[in-house]
Amino acid sequence: MVSQRLQAVPPSDTVAISNLVSEMKASGIDDIISFSLGEPDFTTPGNVIDAAVDSLHKGFTHYTPSMGLPELRKDIADSTRAKNGIPCGPQNVLVTPTKQAIFMWALAYLDPGDEVLIPDPAWVSYEAVVLLAGAKPVYVPTYFNEGYVIDPERVRAAITPKTKAIIINSPSNPTGAVQPEDTLKAIAEICVEKDIIVLADEIYEHIIYSGKHVSLASLPGMWERTYTVSGLSKTYAMTGWRIGWLIADDIKSINKLQTHSITCCTSFVQQAAIEAIEGPQEARDAMVKEFKKRRDLALDLLSEIKDLECNKPDGAFYLFPRLDKDVDSNTVAKKLLQEGHVAVTPGRAFGPCGEGSFRMSYAASEDDITEGIARMRKVLNSL
Ligand SMILES: Cc1ncc(COP(=O)(O)O)c(C=O)c1O
């Protein structure tokens, strides 16, 4: 009964691990330390919560314009223009949950037979949305010993007459890599030369410790061909609020999909988003500082594990250590969970180049990081 479109999407390797976590919890094991979460462990700043509650009490509980509240669209455009150098105005902003933005982008711009380049390893949902749109994901390898920086020549080599788009995610989930400006400029030149459109996923743009976040849409010739997505989930610990945005020269086609699917983003959440952007930024800055401290702590502790190597990522809140042993990443993740009661995500879930690694989110307390890595050390030494 299931559509061929959905059948084309392979089951996620992450599901096996989360099923195992559930089974273990159901059997009474309650000391599992999770490094598998893709979200900040902080609570949304109080001023943002207050804005949502106020808005509800004032009866702001109805549909909004499908593209979003005018004040919010202006805030997003102004801050993106100022910080990212993207030449956008409010008319270029569509307010929508980030994942929904990516899904609608794929439905709006991909046709069956189109090829989409995805640097590998990559966030798990890119492959799925490309397949759901009937197009073909084409992985472009990136490597541990190159810090997972994309090699533009490998991008060029992967292009065929069917190549329609490339997806660039910087800072990256799962590697935390921030793509250098030179790399992005070289990719931009290739996109202009070969007439390729870009989905630029910049959802971790504020969680950056060193290096510089560069928006592809700010580079010469890129504004007209780049669809930039970002949002509040990671920056303000607002994953459950489901709000983000898409910025592009032409958002009318995607808005057509929005009007026929979710209609608009949740009304009072949009009011809270205005407060998040216009209000004080101390909580956001403190969270990023705390993540940096945890990254350094985790790297320190991981460096004591034999046969394990880890890059020092410039952004996001993930480490992507590589194990120099002849064991596949699903087995490693399973053993860490069953024997050490530590949940990580197997690297293979993020594409072929993820094999041999695992993703570890350090959106966890310092105590959990210390205890969890001590447990990992025991299990990995026994492999
Ligand atoms: C790279 C990347 N893009 C997009 C998203 C989706 O964000 P949201 O949950 O705000 O829709 C995530 C969430 O984990 C992500 O890691």
PDB file of N, CA, C and O and ligand atoms in Angstrom, residues 38 97-100 102 123 126 169 171-173 201 203-204 229 231-234 238-239 242-244 318 359, ligand 1:
ATOM      1  N   GLY A  38      20.256  15.481  19.022  1.00  0.00           N
ATOM      2  CA  GLY A  38      20.589  16.547  18.072  1.00  0.00           C
ATOM      3  C   GLY A  38      19.995  17.866  18.507  1.00  0.00           C
ATOM      4  O   GLY A  38      19.538  18.651  17.681  1.00  0.00           O
ATOM      5  N   PRO A  97       9.071  25.909   9.691  1.00  0.00           N
ATOM      6  CA  PRO A  97      10.074  25.096  10.395  1.00  0.00           C
ATOM      7  C   PRO A  97      11.202  24.694   9.426  1.00  0.00           C
ATOM      8  O   PRO A  97      10.946  24.425   8.246  1.00  0.00           O
ATOM      9  N   THR A  98      12.427  24.653   9.921  1.00  0.00           N
ATOM     10  CA  THR A  98      13.580  24.449   9.021  1.00  0.00           C
ATOM     11  C   THR A  98      13.473  23.141   8.229  1.00  0.00           C
ATOM     12  O   THR A  98      13.729  23.101   7.023  1.00  0.00           O
ATOM     13  N   LYS A  99      13.085  22.089   8.910  1.00  0.00           N
ATOM     14  CA  LYS A  99      12.974  20.802   8.215  1.00  0.00           C
ATOM     15  C   LYS A  99      11.895  20.867   7.128  1.00  0.00           C
ATOM     16  O   LYS A  99      12.053  20.321   6.038  1.00  0.00           O
ATOM     17  N   GLN A 100      10.806  21.560   7.442  1.00  0.00           N
ATOM     18  CA  GLN A 100       9.730  21.759   6.466  1.00  0.00           C
ATOM     19  C   GLN A 100      10.255  22.571   5.274  1.00  0.00           C
ATOM     20  O   GLN A 100       9.916  22.294   4.124  1.00  0.00           O
ATOM     21  N   ILE A 102      13.265  22.559   4.088  1.00  0.00           N
ATOM     22  CA  ILE A 102      14.099  21.679   3.252  1.00  0.00           C
ATOM     23  C   ILE A 102      13.210  20.751   2.414  1.00  0.00           C
ATOM     24  O   ILE A 102      13.434  20.540   1.226  1.00  0.00           O
ATOM     25  N   TRP A 123      23.863  15.126   7.157  1.00  0.00           N
ATOM     26  CA  TRP A 123      22.656  14.975   7.982  1.00  0.00           C
ATOM     27  C   TRP A 123      21.705  13.985   7.304  1.00  0.00           C
ATOM     28  O   TRP A 123      21.521  14.040   6.077  1.00  0.00           O
ATOM     29  N   TYR A 126      18.747  14.687   4.333  1.00  0.00           N
ATOM     30  CA  TYR A 126      18.934  15.190   2.954  1.00  0.00           C
ATOM     31  C   TYR A 126      18.644  14.091   1.930  1.00  0.00           C
ATOM     32  O   TYR A 126      17.931  14.306   0.948  1.00  0.00           O
ATOM     33  N   ASN A 169      25.974  22.209   4.020  1.00  0.00           N
ATOM     34  CA  ASN A 169      25.585  22.398   5.427  1.00  0.00           C
ATOM     35  C   ASN A 169      26.836  22.771   6.232  1.00  0.00           C
ATOM     36  O   ASN A 169      27.698  21.943   6.470  1.00  0.00           O
ATOM     37  N   PRO A 171      27.978  25.366   9.683  1.00  0.00           N
ATOM     38  CA  PRO A 171      28.654  24.229  10.295  1.00  0.00           C
ATOM     39  C   PRO A 171      27.840  22.946  10.105  1.00  0.00           C
ATOM     40  O   PRO A 171      26.617  23.001  10.011  1.00  0.00           O
ATOM     41  N   SER A 172      28.570  21.830  10.095  1.00  0.00           N
ATOM     42  CA  SER A 172      27.952  20.569   9.682  1.00  0.00           C
ATOM     43  C   SER A 172      27.451  19.700  10.829  1.00  0.00           C
ATOM     44  O   SER A 172      28.080  19.581  11.864  1.00  0.00           O
ATOM     45  N   ASN A 173      26.304  19.107  10.605  1.00  0.00           N
ATOM     46  CA  ASN A 173      25.864  17.948  11.357  1.00  0.00           C
ATOM     47  C   ASN A 173      26.083  16.780  10.403  1.00  0.00           C
ATOM     48  O   ASN A 173      25.490  16.797   9.324  1.00  0.00           O
ATOM     49  N   ASP A 201      22.189  25.028   4.105  1.00  0.00           N
ATOM     50  CA  ASP A 201      21.596  24.774   5.425  1.00  0.00           C
ATOM     51  C   ASP A 201      22.525  25.373   6.479  1.00  0.00           C
ATOM     52  O   ASP A 201      23.587  24.833   6.769  1.00  0.00           O
ATOM     53  N   ILE A 203      21.690  26.163   9.743  1.00  0.00           N
ATOM     54  CA  ILE A 203      20.982  26.135  11.024  1.00  0.00           C
ATOM     55  C   ILE A 203      21.921  26.240  12.235  1.00  0.00           C
ATOM     56  O   ILE A 203      21.516  26.691  13.297  1.00  0.00           O
ATOM     57  N   TYR A 204      23.198  25.866  12.057  1.00  0.00           N
ATOM     58  CA  TYR A 204      24.148  25.991  13.180  1.00  0.00           C
ATOM     59  C   TYR A 204      24.995  27.260  13.069  1.00  0.00           C
ATOM     60  O   TYR A 204      26.059  27.343  13.672  1.00  0.00           O
ATOM     61  N   VAL A 229      18.480  28.140   4.369  1.00  0.00           N
ATOM     62  CA  VAL A 229      17.578  27.815   5.479  1.00  0.00           C
ATOM     63  C   VAL A 229      18.329  27.947   6.792  1.00  0.00           C
ATOM     64  O   VAL A 229      19.527  27.687   6.885  1.00  0.00           O
ATOM     65  N   GLY A 231      17.240  28.826  11.364  1.00  0.00           N
ATOM     66  CA  GLY A 231      16.109  28.840  12.291  1.00  0.00           C
ATOM     67  C   GLY A 231      16.543  29.022  13.720  1.00  0.00           C
ATOM     68  O   GLY A 231      17.715  29.264  14.003  1.00  0.00           O
ATOM     69  N   LEU A 232      15.578  28.890  14.622  1.00  0.00           N
ATOM     70  CA  LEU A 232      15.821  29.181  16.027  1.00  0.00           C
ATOM     71  C   LEU A 232      16.106  27.945  16.867  1.00  0.00           C
ATOM     72  O   LEU A 232      16.535  28.056  18.015  1.00  0.00           O
ATOM     73  N   SER A 233      15.859  26.744  16.308  1.00  0.00           N
ATOM     74  CA  SER A 233      15.948  25.503  17.086  1.00  0.00           C
ATOM     75  C   SER A 233      17.236  25.367  17.879  1.00  0.00           C
ATOM     76  O   SER A 233      17.218  25.121  19.079  1.00  0.00           O
ATOM     77  N   LYS A 234      18.360  25.502  17.177  1.00  0.00           N
ATOM     78  CA  LYS A 234      19.656  25.230  17.815  1.00  0.00           C
ATOM     79  C   LYS A 234      20.165  26.484  18.527  1.00  0.00           C
ATOM     80  O   LYS A 234      20.746  26.413  19.596  1.00  0.00           O
ATOM     81  N   MET A 238      15.316  25.912  20.909  1.00  0.00           N
ATOM     82  CA  MET A 238      13.880  25.972  20.622  1.00  0.00           C
ATOM     83  C   MET A 238      13.440  24.851  19.673  1.00  0.00           C
ATOM     84  O   MET A 238      12.538  25.044  18.856  1.00  0.00           O
ATOM     85  N   THR A 239      14.059  23.677  19.807  1.00  0.00           N
ATOM     86  CA  THR A 239      13.744  22.591  18.854  1.00  0.00           C
ATOM     87  C   THR A 239      12.253  22.220  18.850  1.00  0.00           C
ATOM     88  O   THR A 239      11.703  21.895  17.812  1.00  0.00           O
ATOM     89  N   ARG A 242       9.371  24.467  16.705  1.00  0.00           N
ATOM     90  CA  ARG A 242       9.215  24.263  15.273  1.00  0.00           C
ATOM     91  C   ARG A 242       9.115  25.586  14.501  1.00  0.00           C
ATOM     92  O   ARG A 242       8.080  25.925  13.935  1.00  0.00           O
ATOM     93  N   ILE A 243      10.196  26.331  14.519  1.00  0.00           N
ATOM     94  CA  ILE A 243      10.202  27.573  13.732  1.00  0.00           C
ATOM     95  C   ILE A 243      11.582  27.845  13.131  1.00  0.00           C
ATOM     96  O   ILE A 243      12.599  27.660  13.778  1.00  0.00           O
ATOM     97  N   GLY A 244      11.551  28.228  11.892  1.00  0.00           N
ATOM     98  CA  GLY A 244      12.768  28.568  11.162  1.00  0.00           C
ATOM     99  C   GLY A 244      12.371  29.372   9.944  1.00  0.00           C
ATOM    100  O   GLY A 244      11.286  29.973   9.916  1.00  0.00           O
ATOM    101  N   TYR A 318      28.688  18.708  17.852  1.00  0.00           N
ATOM    102  CA  TYR A 318      28.958  17.295  17.611  1.00  0.00           C
ATOM    103  C   TYR A 318      30.447  17.036  17.462  1.00  0.00           C
ATOM    104  O   TYR A 318      31.173  17.864  16.909  1.00  0.00           O
ATOM    105  N   ARG A 359      28.927   9.545  15.790  1.00  0.00           N
ATOM    106  CA  ARG A 359      28.637  10.936  16.162  1.00  0.00           C
ATOM    107  C   ARG A 359      28.293  11.004  17.639  1.00  0.00           C
ATOM    108  O   ARG A 359      27.504  10.202  18.130  1.00  0.00           O
TER     109      ARG A 359
HETATM  110  C1  LIG B   1      21.727  20.048   9.634  1.00  0.00           C
HETATM  111  C2  LIG B   1      20.321  20.190  10.091  1.00  0.00           C
HETATM  112  N1  LIG B   1      19.440  20.814   9.292  1.00  0.00           N
HETATM  113  C3  LIG B   1      18.156  20.972   9.641  1.00  0.00           C
HETATM  114  C4  LIG B   1      17.678  20.482  10.840  1.00  0.00           C
HETATM  115  C5  LIG B   1      16.228  20.640  11.158  1.00  0.00           C
HETATM  116  O1  LIG B   1      16.001  21.609  12.090  1.00  0.00           O
HETATM  117  P1  LIG B   1      14.578  21.795  12.784  1.00  0.00           P
HETATM  118  O2  LIG B   1      14.449  20.695  13.780  1.00  0.00           O
HETATM  119  O3  LIG B   1      14.637  23.124  13.396  1.00  0.00           O
HETATM  120  O4  LIG B   1      13.532  21.694  11.723  1.00  0.00           O
HETATM  121  C6  LIG B   1      18.551  19.815  11.707  1.00  0.00           C
HETATM  122  C7  LIG B   1      18.057  19.248  12.967  1.00  0.00           C
HETATM  123  O5  LIG B   1      18.647  18.398  13.586  1.00  0.00           O
HETATM  124  C8  LIG B   1      19.918  19.678  11.335  1.00  0.00           C
HETATM  125  O6  LIG B   1      20.810  19.070  12.127  1.00  0.00           O
END
